[in-house]
C-alpha atoms as a printed R data frame, in Angstrom:
    type eleno elety resid chain resno       x       y       z
1   ATOM     1    CA   SER     A     1 115.039 133.599  78.827
2   ATOM     2    CA   THR     A     2 114.485 130.213  76.907
3   ATOM     3    CA   GLY     A     3 114.502 126.588  78.199
4   ATOM     4    CA   ALA     A     4 112.568 124.114  79.721
5   ATOM     5    CA   VAL     A     5 111.112 124.612  83.305
6   ATOM     6    CA   LYS     A     6 110.602 121.834  85.320
7   ATOM     7    CA   MET     A     7 106.990 121.268  86.343
8   ATOM     8    CA   GLN     A     8 105.463 120.318  89.805
9   ATOM     9    CA   PRO     A     9 103.867 116.878  89.360
10  ATOM    10    CA   LYS     A    10 100.050 116.866  89.427
11  ATOM    11    CA   ALA     A    11  98.463 115.650  92.669
12  ATOM    12    CA   GLU     A    12  97.404 112.327  91.221
13  ATOM    13    CA   GLU     A    13 100.804 111.583  89.934
14  ATOM    14    CA   LEU     A    14 102.888 112.244  93.177
15  ATOM    15    CA   LYS     A    15 103.977 108.994  94.669
16  ATOM    16    CA   PHE     A    16 106.043 107.824  97.631
17  ATOM    17    CA   VAL     A    17 107.909 104.481  98.213
18  ATOM    18    CA   THR     A    18 107.321 102.181 101.198
19  ATOM    19    CA   LYS     A    19 109.126  99.147 102.339
20  ATOM    20    CA   ASN     A    20 106.322  96.757 102.019
21  ATOM    21    CA   ASP     A    21 104.160  98.080  99.410
22  ATOM    22    CA   GLY     A    22 106.244 100.065  96.941
23  ATOM    23    CA   TYR     A    23 104.696 102.896  95.419
24  ATOM    24    CA   VAL     A    24 101.787 104.688  97.407
25  ATOM    25    CA   HIS     A    25  99.913 107.676  96.782
26  ATOM    26    CA   ILE     A    26  98.303 110.228  98.753
27  ATOM    27    CA   HIS     A    27  94.605 109.857  99.333
28  ATOM    28    CA   PRO     A    28  92.376 112.293  97.689
29  ATOM    29    CA   SER     A    29  90.319 113.065 100.704
30  ATOM    30    CA   SER     A    30  93.971 113.837 102.672
31  ATOM    31    CA   VAL     A    31  94.675 117.526 103.506
32  ATOM    32    CA   ASN     A    32  98.045 117.041 101.715
33  ATOM    33    CA   TYR     A    33  96.680 115.853  98.487
34  ATOM    34    CA   GLN     A    34  96.977 119.067  96.712
35  ATOM    35    CA   THR     A    35 100.583 119.610  98.096
36  ATOM    36    CA   ARG     A    36 102.753 119.248  95.090
37  ATOM    37    CA   HIS     A    37 106.084 119.758  96.720
38  ATOM    38    CA   PHE     A    38 107.493 118.942  99.985
39  ATOM    39    CA   GLU     A    39 110.738 120.087 101.586
40  ATOM    40    CA   SER     A    40 111.841 116.610 102.716
41  ATOM    41    CA   PRO     A    41 111.131 113.312 100.791
42  ATOM    42    CA   TYR     A    42 110.002 111.548 103.874
43  ATOM    43    CA   LEU     A    43 106.470 111.379 105.061
44  ATOM    44    CA   VAL     A    44 104.731 109.758 108.265
45  ATOM    45    CA   TYR     A    45 101.323 108.366 107.765
46  ATOM    46    CA   HIS     A    46  98.616 106.956 110.017
47  ATOM    47    CA   GLU     A    47  96.349 104.878 107.775
48  ATOM    48    CA   LYS     A    48  97.138 103.032 104.545
49  ATOM    49    CA   ILE     A    49  94.350 101.754 102.102
50  ATOM    50    CA   LYS     A    50  94.081  99.721  99.170
51  ATOM    51    CA   THR     A    51  91.366 100.628  96.558
52  ATOM    52    CA   SER     A    52  92.192 101.168  92.806
53  ATOM    53    CA   ARG     A    53  95.806 101.469  94.265
54  ATOM    54    CA   VAL     A    54  97.759 102.033  97.709
55  ATOM    55    CA   PHE     A    55  96.602 105.256  99.389
56  ATOM    56    CA   ILE     A    56  97.973 106.749 102.659
57  ATOM    57    CA   ARG     A    57  96.084 109.210 104.733
58  ATOM    58    CA   ASP     A    58  96.532 111.292 107.708
59  ATOM    59    CA   CYS     A    59 100.121 112.011 106.493
60  ATOM    60    CA   SER     A    60 102.645 114.788 107.374
61  ATOM    61    CA   MET     A    61 106.271 115.712 106.023
62  ATOM    62    CA   VAL     A    62 108.950 114.958 108.273
63  ATOM    63    CA   SER     A    63 112.531 115.956 108.038
64  ATOM    64    CA   VAL     A    64 115.712 114.120 108.696
65  ATOM    65    CA   TYR     A    65 116.543 114.999 112.423
66  ATOM    66    CA   PRO     A    66 113.162 114.155 113.702
67  ATOM    67    CA   LEU     A    67 112.920 110.772 111.682
68  ATOM    68    CA   VAL     A    68 116.471 109.638 113.069
69  ATOM    69    CA   LEU     A    69 115.760 110.806 116.674
70  ATOM    70    CA   LEU     A    70 112.239 109.689 116.810
71  ATOM    71    CA   GLY     A    71 111.619 107.231 114.195
72  ATOM    72    CA   GLY     A    72 111.441 103.266 115.311
73  ATOM    73    CA   GLY     A    73 114.383 100.699 115.220
74  ATOM    74    CA   GLN     A    74 117.980 101.046 115.720
75  ATOM    75    CA   VAL     A    75 120.082 103.595 114.421
76  ATOM    76    CA   HIS     A    76 123.521 102.347 112.580
77  ATOM    77    CA   MET     A    77 126.214 104.176 111.202
78  ATOM    78    CA   GLN     A    78 128.711 102.993 108.620
79  ATOM    79    CA   LEU     A    79 131.471 104.011 106.177
80  ATOM    80    CA   LEU     A    80 130.164 103.575 102.482
81  ATOM    81    CA   LYS     A    81 132.414 104.894  99.627
82  ATOM    82    CA   GLY     A    82 133.964 107.278 101.691
83  ATOM    83    CA   ASN     A    83 130.748 108.685 103.315
84  ATOM    84    CA   PHE     A    84 129.562 108.337 106.929
85  ATOM    85    CA   VAL     A    85 125.962 106.886 106.426
86  ATOM    86    CA   ILE     A    86 123.186 106.809 109.166
87  ATOM    87    CA   SER     A    87 120.756 104.104 108.617
88  ATOM    88    CA   LEU     A    88 117.204 103.159 110.030
89  ATOM    89    CA   ASP     A    89 114.924 100.269 109.525
90  ATOM    90    CA   ASP     A    90 117.712  97.695 108.885
91  ATOM    91    CA   GLY     A    91 119.148  99.900 106.139
92  ATOM    92    CA   TRP     A    92 116.210 100.726 104.242
93  ATOM    93    CA   ILE     A    93 116.445 104.512 104.997
94  ATOM    94    CA   ARG     A    94 119.958 106.072 104.717
95  ATOM    95    CA   PHE     A    95 121.183 109.799 105.265
96  ATOM    96    CA   VAL     A    96 124.739 110.838 104.688
97  ATOM    97    CA   ALA     A    97 125.999 112.603 107.309
98  ATOM    98    CA   ALA     A    98 128.309 115.708 106.953
99  ATOM    99    CA   SER     A    99 131.241 114.089 108.875
100 ATOM   100    CA   HIS     A   100 132.084 111.041 111.154
101 ATOM   101    CA   GLN     A   101 131.543 113.385 114.050
102 ATOM   102    CA   VAL     A   102 127.980 114.322 113.066
103 ATOM   103    CA   ALA     A   103 127.177 110.937 112.540
104 ATOM   104    CA   GLU     A   104 128.475 109.816 115.794
105 ATOM   105    CA   LEU     A   105 126.754 112.583 117.539
106 ATOM   106    CA   VAL     A   106 123.520 111.953 115.986
107 ATOM   107    CA   LYS     A   107 123.558 108.321 116.807
108 ATOM   108    CA   GLU     A   108 124.486 109.049 120.520
109 ATOM   109    CA   LEU     A   109 121.939 111.679 120.935
110 ATOM   110    CA   ARG     A   110 119.371 108.996 119.847
111 ATOM   111    CA   CYS     A   111 120.896 106.398 122.392
112 ATOM   112    CA   GLU     A   112 120.591 108.914 125.036
113 ATOM   113    CA   LEU     A   113 116.890 110.086 124.206
114 ATOM   114    CA   ASP     A   114 116.009 106.379 124.060
115 ATOM   115    CA   GLN     A   115 117.532 105.898 127.404
116 ATOM   116    CA   LEU     A   116 115.606 108.868 128.783
117 ATOM   117    CA   LEU     A   117 112.504 107.458 127.542
118 ATOM   118    CA   GLN     A   118 113.086 104.191 129.055
119 ATOM   119    CA   ASP     A   119 113.698 105.842 132.649
120 ATOM   120    CA   LYS     A   120 110.477 107.897 132.085
121 ATOM   121    CA   ILE     A   121 108.639 104.500 131.330
122 ATOM   122    CA   LYS     A   122 110.152 103.179 134.580
123 ATOM   123    CA   ASN     A   123 109.449 106.297 136.677
124 ATOM   124    CA   PRO     A   124 106.472 107.940 135.389
125 ATOM   125    CA   SER     A   125 106.445 110.820 137.921
126 ATOM   126    CA   MET     A   126 109.869 111.969 136.621
127 ATOM   127    CA   ASP     A   127 109.824 115.212 135.276
128 ATOM   128    CA   LEU     A   128 111.964 115.370 132.227
129 ATOM   129    CA   CYS     A   129 112.364 118.912 131.991
130 ATOM   130    CA   MET     A   130 113.388 119.447 135.591
131 ATOM   131    CA   CYS     A   131 116.104 116.809 135.789
132 ATOM   132    CA   PRO     A   132 119.343 117.870 134.591
133 ATOM   133    CA   ARG     A   133 119.961 115.109 132.231
134 ATOM   134    CA   GLY     A   134 116.593 115.215 130.673
135 ATOM   135    CA   SER     A   135 116.456 118.866 130.311
136 ATOM   136    CA   ARG     A   136 119.939 119.062 128.400
137 ATOM   137    CA   ILE     A   137 118.977 116.223 126.000
138 ATOM   138    CA   ILE     A   138 115.651 117.617 125.257
139 ATOM   139    CA   GLY     A   139 117.172 121.182 124.823
140 ATOM   140    CA   MET     A   140 119.601 119.802 122.495
141 ATOM   141    CA   ILE     A   141 117.036 117.957 120.412
142 ATOM   142    CA   VAL     A   142 114.750 121.146 120.477
143 ATOM   143    CA   LYS     A   143 117.959 123.216 119.166
144 ATOM   144    CA   LEU     A   144 118.825 120.594 116.345
145 ATOM   145    CA   VAL     A   145 115.289 120.158 115.085
146 ATOM   146    CA   THR     A   146 114.467 124.060 114.985
147 ATOM   147    CA   THR     A   147 117.614 124.999 113.393
148 ATOM   148    CA   GLN     A   148 117.978 122.264 110.704
């Protein structure tokens, strides 16, 4: 066969975009520095430093559902150009949902999880796996994330 084959970027060419800093690169000392392809385009990181350019360290790839369910900020849903869009961080991060029902269910699951965590903060001795509501919410999240 003939034709062009898309090459994976070199480690120093791979870059990601952050809301406040624009493009960032994975630091050469990071375990993920030599990773040239991530299944999800989203990374979470612990440390950001600026030397010759802005670098991130202690980073991990994160897929869509964990980001929506466990990421900071409010989850919003809106209809844009015929697609139901779930957004985080005041619309900076957006996902197109398969349907209105999926978008509503994910948003509701996030609200339930947030409320469950607030209940746990108010009552630290509460066993989330033993209470019926907590075990259903946690079970649904585990199933959603593991079957994604």
